[in-house]
Amino acid sequence: MANATKPRATWSGKLAFVLSAAASAVGLGSMWRFPYLAAKYGGGTFLLMYLLFVFTIGLALLLLETSLGRKTGQSSIGAFKAFGKKYAFIGIFMSAVPFIIVPYYCVIGGWVTKYLFGYVTTAPDVLADGGTYFSNFIASGPESVVCMLIFMALTYFIVALGVNKGIEKANLVMMPALIVMAAAVAIYALTLPGAMDGLAYYLVPDVSKFSPELVIAALGQTFFTLSLAMGIMVTYGSYLEKSTKLTSSVTQIAGTTFGVSLLAGLMIVPATFAALGSGEAVAQNSGPSLMFIILPQVFQNLGEAATIIGIVFFVLVLFAALTSSLSLVETCTSIVSDGTGWSRGRSLIVTIAYITVMGIVVNLGYSSLSFVQPMGEGTSILDFLDFISNSVMMPISALMTCIFVGWIIKPKTLVDEVRQSAEFKLAGVWSVVIKYIAPVVLVVILVAYVAQTLGLFSM
Ligand code: PHE
């Protein structure tokens, strides 16, 4: 292994690990993606499916990745290679995913930064103009690039401080702050007139809303929010001491992620319902622009409170985005370092250079490069990267990992690893999920995605 002799960073304890993994998980996926998916797919029904997936396949894969990382002490490429050179390709494939996600993640981080500045410096009605503000901004070239660079600079700064002094400390402050703010905004949102009907829409499952698309969306969301299938949890596991209990850690990580997603939905869905009047209207209007176009209009209806709610809301989304982008940059750095044997500093510089250049390209996808429409009329480079990573590469990577552990190295190898620190009563169930259930579900999803891409049904 390239860096077998280099001392490896370690978490300062179980809390630091759980917090950092939860911080990676809780991000734009929970704050921005989950509410619009829930709003779109009939509220309660989507929530229930997501709950089911997080605590079955999500949890099983979290345990798999963290235990694989801890067993081998390597990030993804090294972890697979540890069982034979011929398996390194799984790690390489998986490692490509964060490199694809991080540039566009920072672009959206830049949008959040812009909206925060917007609420601080201008009247809330300027942002609530039905979409012109948003489209002008993303098409502005230099301005959106600058916002992205500010977001990136914050991320790089924290990562450069290192695992203990940077990432752990930042998460220790930002995560609790985020949860408190989210709870406060959610409580406030629920007191708005009409919000109770919206709450029912959000929480009560309606069987008639059930559809294959919904199931696929819920599973994709599970991967994305739990930061699975891209080597992040392998890397985080590799920083663990053998004494840290894995089973309870992963349960806490999944629980926190689900809890924050639930809160994010509570902040957004009932209030949007109250503003738009019906579930159908909510479903029709929701999509990636929910947070940037519809939500400012919801805030605008609050009158005096709009500015303060806007600021608190975008601060908390910014925190969530930052703690996740940290984990992406950290993982990319660790992959470069393990792969080349370079020092952490040098690897970080190379990673930063790559992300910055790619981020600019993604950004220009809305202005000077807008003629690049990889997935057809009206699509952007960002849409393409999101699709390729979430819908194609992550399911494939998860499938390969399950087959690798379930059938090649055998679940017992990792069960033994988990048992080094604690009892693992559900080892039998876990093995069945990894060997049979997860692969079958993943194949179904992949086939469904292909069908969708070929236009057999729409999402
Ligand atoms: N889990 C993060 C979120 O929900 C996104 C993310 C994906 C972070 C991949 C790291 C890696 O926003």
GROMACS .gro file of N, CA, C and O and ligand atoms in nm, residues 21-33 97-98 101 104-105 221-228 230 232-233 257 261 320-321 323-325 327-328 331 390 394, ligand 1:
model
  176
   21ALA      N    1  -1.960   1.156   1.051
   21ALA     CA    2  -2.031   1.079   0.949
   21ALA      C    3  -2.171   1.136   0.931
   21ALA      O    4  -2.220   1.151   0.818
   22ALA      N    5  -2.235   1.171   1.041
   22ALA     CA    6  -2.369   1.231   1.031
   22ALA      C    7  -2.360   1.365   0.960
   22ALA      O    8  -2.448   1.401   0.882
   23ALA      N    9  -2.251   1.438   0.985
   23ALA     CA   10  -2.235   1.568   0.922
   23ALA      C   11  -2.216   1.553   0.771
   23ALA      O   12  -2.263   1.635   0.693
   24SER      N   13  -2.147   1.446   0.731
   24SER     CA   14  -2.132   1.420   0.588
   24SER      C   15  -2.267   1.386   0.529
   24SER      O   16  -2.303   1.430   0.420
   25ALA      N   17  -2.343   1.306   0.604
   25ALA     CA   18  -2.471   1.259   0.553
   25ALA      C   19  -2.573   1.373   0.544
   25ALA      O   20  -2.638   1.392   0.442
   26VAL      N   21  -2.583   1.450   0.652
   26VAL     CA   22  -2.681   1.559   0.653
   26VAL      C   23  -2.628   1.674   0.569
   26VAL      O   24  -2.528   1.735   0.604
   27GLY      N   25  -2.691   1.700   0.458
   27GLY     CA   26  -2.640   1.807   0.372
   27GLY      C   27  -2.750   1.855   0.280
   27GLY      O   28  -2.869   1.850   0.316
   28LEU      N   29  -2.709   1.898   0.163
   28LEU     CA   30  -2.808   1.945   0.067
   28LEU      C   31  -2.908   1.834   0.035
   28LEU      O   32  -3.022   1.862  -0.001
   29GLY      N   33  -2.864   1.710   0.051
   29GLY     CA   34  -2.955   1.599   0.026
   29GLY      C   35  -3.075   1.604   0.119
   29GLY      O   36  -3.190   1.585   0.076
   30SER      N   37  -3.051   1.631   0.246
   30SER     CA   38  -3.163   1.639   0.342
   30SER      C   39  -3.238   1.769   0.329
   30SER      O   40  -3.360   1.774   0.340
   31MET      N   41  -3.165   1.878   0.307
   31MET     CA   42  -3.227   2.011   0.315
   31MET      C   43  -3.296   2.052   0.185
   31MET      O   44  -3.396   2.120   0.187
   32TRP      N   45  -3.233   2.015   0.076
   32TRP     CA   46  -3.280   2.066  -0.053
   32TRP      C   47  -3.348   1.955  -0.134
   32TRP      O   48  -3.456   1.973  -0.187
   33ARG      N   49  -3.287   1.836  -0.137
   33ARG     CA   50  -3.339   1.731  -0.221
   33ARG      C   51  -3.460   1.662  -0.157
   33ARG      O   52  -3.562   1.642  -0.220
   97VAL      N   53  -1.681   0.853  -0.795
   97VAL     CA   54  -1.809   0.921  -0.765
   97VAL      C   55  -1.791   1.055  -0.691
   97VAL      O   56  -1.845   1.156  -0.736
   98PRO      N   57  -1.715   1.059  -0.581
   98PRO     CA   58  -1.702   1.190  -0.515
   98PRO      C   59  -1.638   1.295  -0.605
   98PRO      O   60  -1.672   1.413  -0.594
  101ILE      N   61  -1.927   1.429  -0.797
  101ILE     CA   62  -2.026   1.504  -0.718
  101ILE      C   63  -1.973   1.638  -0.669
  101ILE      O   64  -2.041   1.740  -0.673
  104TYR      N   65  -2.027   1.986  -0.860
  104TYR     CA   66  -2.162   2.044  -0.869
  104TYR      C   67  -2.220   2.071  -0.730
  104TYR      O   68  -2.302   2.159  -0.712
  105TYR      N   69  -2.174   1.993  -0.632
  105TYR     CA   70  -2.218   2.019  -0.495
  105TYR      C   71  -2.176   2.161  -0.453
  105TYR      O   72  -2.251   2.234  -0.391
  221GLN      N   73  -3.239   0.853  -0.298
  221GLN     CA   74  -3.223   0.951  -0.191
  221GLN      C   75  -3.152   0.888  -0.070
  221GLN      O   76  -3.071   0.953  -0.004
  222THR      N   77  -3.181   0.763  -0.043
  222THR     CA   78  -3.115   0.694   0.068
  222THR      C   79  -2.963   0.690   0.047
  222THR      O   80  -2.886   0.723   0.137
  223PHE      N   81  -2.921   0.654  -0.072
  223PHE     CA   82  -2.777   0.651  -0.102
  223PHE      C   83  -2.716   0.789  -0.089
  223PHE      O   84  -2.613   0.808  -0.029
  224PHE      N   85  -2.783   0.885  -0.155
  224PHE     CA   86  -2.726   1.019  -0.158
  224PHE      C   87  -2.714   1.076  -0.018
  224PHE      O   88  -2.609   1.125   0.021
  225THR      N   89  -2.822   1.068   0.059
  225THR     CA   90  -2.813   1.129   0.193
  225THR      C   91  -2.718   1.055   0.284
  225THR      O   92  -2.653   1.118   0.366
  226LEU      N   93  -2.713   0.924   0.276
  226LEU     CA   94  -2.624   0.856   0.370
  226LEU      C   95  -2.479   0.856   0.321
  226LEU      O   96  -2.392   0.794   0.380
  227SER      N   97  -2.451   0.927   0.213
  227SER     CA   98  -2.317   0.933   0.154
  227SER      C   99  -2.261   0.792   0.126
  227SER      O  100  -2.146   0.763   0.151
  228LEU      N  101  -2.350   0.706   0.074
  228LEU     CA  102  -2.307   0.568   0.049
  228LEU      C  103  -2.255   0.550  -0.093
  228LEU      O  104  -2.277   0.636  -0.178
  230MET      N  105  -1.976   0.560  -0.241
  230MET     CA  106  -1.874   0.643  -0.305
  230MET      C  107  -1.747   0.646  -0.223
  230MET      O  108  -1.662   0.732  -0.242
  232ILE      N  109  -1.692   0.723   0.083
  232ILE     CA  110  -1.678   0.814   0.197
  232ILE      C  111  -1.680   0.739   0.329
  232ILE      O  112  -1.595   0.759   0.416
  233MET      N  113  -1.776   0.650   0.344
  233MET     CA  114  -1.787   0.580   0.471
  233MET      C  115  -1.673   0.478   0.489
  233MET      O  116  -1.638   0.444   0.601
  257THR      N  117  -2.957   1.133   1.034
  257THR     CA  118  -2.986   1.176   0.896
  257THR      C  119  -3.135   1.174   0.869
  257THR      O  120  -3.191   1.268   0.812
  261SER      N  121  -3.370   1.506   0.794
  261SER     CA  122  -3.451   1.513   0.672
  261SER      C  123  -3.597   1.537   0.709
  261SER      O  124  -3.666   1.619   0.646
  320ALA      N  125  -2.522   2.284   0.666
  320ALA     CA  126  -2.541   2.146   0.623
  320ALA      C  127  -2.458   2.118   0.498
  320ALA      O  128  -2.392   2.014   0.487
  321ALA      N  129  -2.458   2.212   0.404
  321ALA     CA  130  -2.384   2.192   0.280
  321ALA      C  131  -2.234   2.188   0.307
  321ALA      O  132  -2.161   2.105   0.251
  323THR      N  133  -2.070   2.102   0.588
  323THR     CA  134  -2.022   1.981   0.656
  323THR      C  135  -2.018   1.862   0.560
  323THR      O  136  -1.941   1.769   0.581
  324SER      N  137  -2.101   1.865   0.455
  324SER     CA  138  -2.094   1.757   0.356
  324SER      C  139  -1.984   1.780   0.255
  324SER      O  140  -1.915   1.685   0.215
  325SER      N  141  -1.965   1.904   0.212
  325SER     CA  142  -1.861   1.928   0.113
  325SER      C  143  -1.723   1.901   0.175
  325SER      O  144  -1.632   1.853   0.108
  327SER      N  145  -1.660   1.661   0.372
  327SER     CA  146  -1.637   1.518   0.365
  327SER      C  147  -1.602   1.476   0.223
  327SER      O  148  -1.524   1.384   0.202
  328LEU      N  149  -1.660   1.546   0.126
  328LEU     CA  150  -1.628   1.513  -0.012
  328LEU      C  151  -1.482   1.549  -0.043
  328LEU      O  152  -1.409   1.471  -0.103
  331THR      N  153  -1.245   1.314   0.136
  331THR     CA  154  -1.238   1.183   0.071
  331THR      C  155  -1.154   1.189  -0.055
  331THR      O  156  -1.069   1.103  -0.079
  390ASN      N  157  -2.564   0.980  -0.924
  390ASN     CA  158  -2.668   0.923  -0.837
  390ASN      C  159  -2.743   0.807  -0.897
  390ASN      O  160  -2.776   0.712  -0.829
  394MET      N  161  -2.375   0.521  -0.853
  394MET     CA  162  -2.394   0.477  -0.716
  394MET      C  163  -2.463   0.341  -0.704
  394MET      O  164  -2.415   0.256  -0.630
  460PHE     N1  165  -2.496   1.314   0.192
  460PHE     C1  166  -2.482   1.446   0.144
  460PHE     C2  167  -2.611   1.517   0.141
  460PHE     O1  168  -2.713   1.465   0.176
  460PHE     C3  169  -2.431   1.453   0.006
  460PHE     C4  170  -2.307   1.388  -0.011
  460PHE     C5  171  -2.301   1.299  -0.109
  460PHE     C6  172  -2.203   1.414   0.072
  460PHE     C7  173  -2.187   1.235  -0.126
  460PHE     C8  174  -2.091   1.350   0.056
  460PHE     C9  175  -2.085   1.259  -0.045
  460PHE     O2  176  -2.616   1.629   0.103
   0.00000   0.00000   0.00000
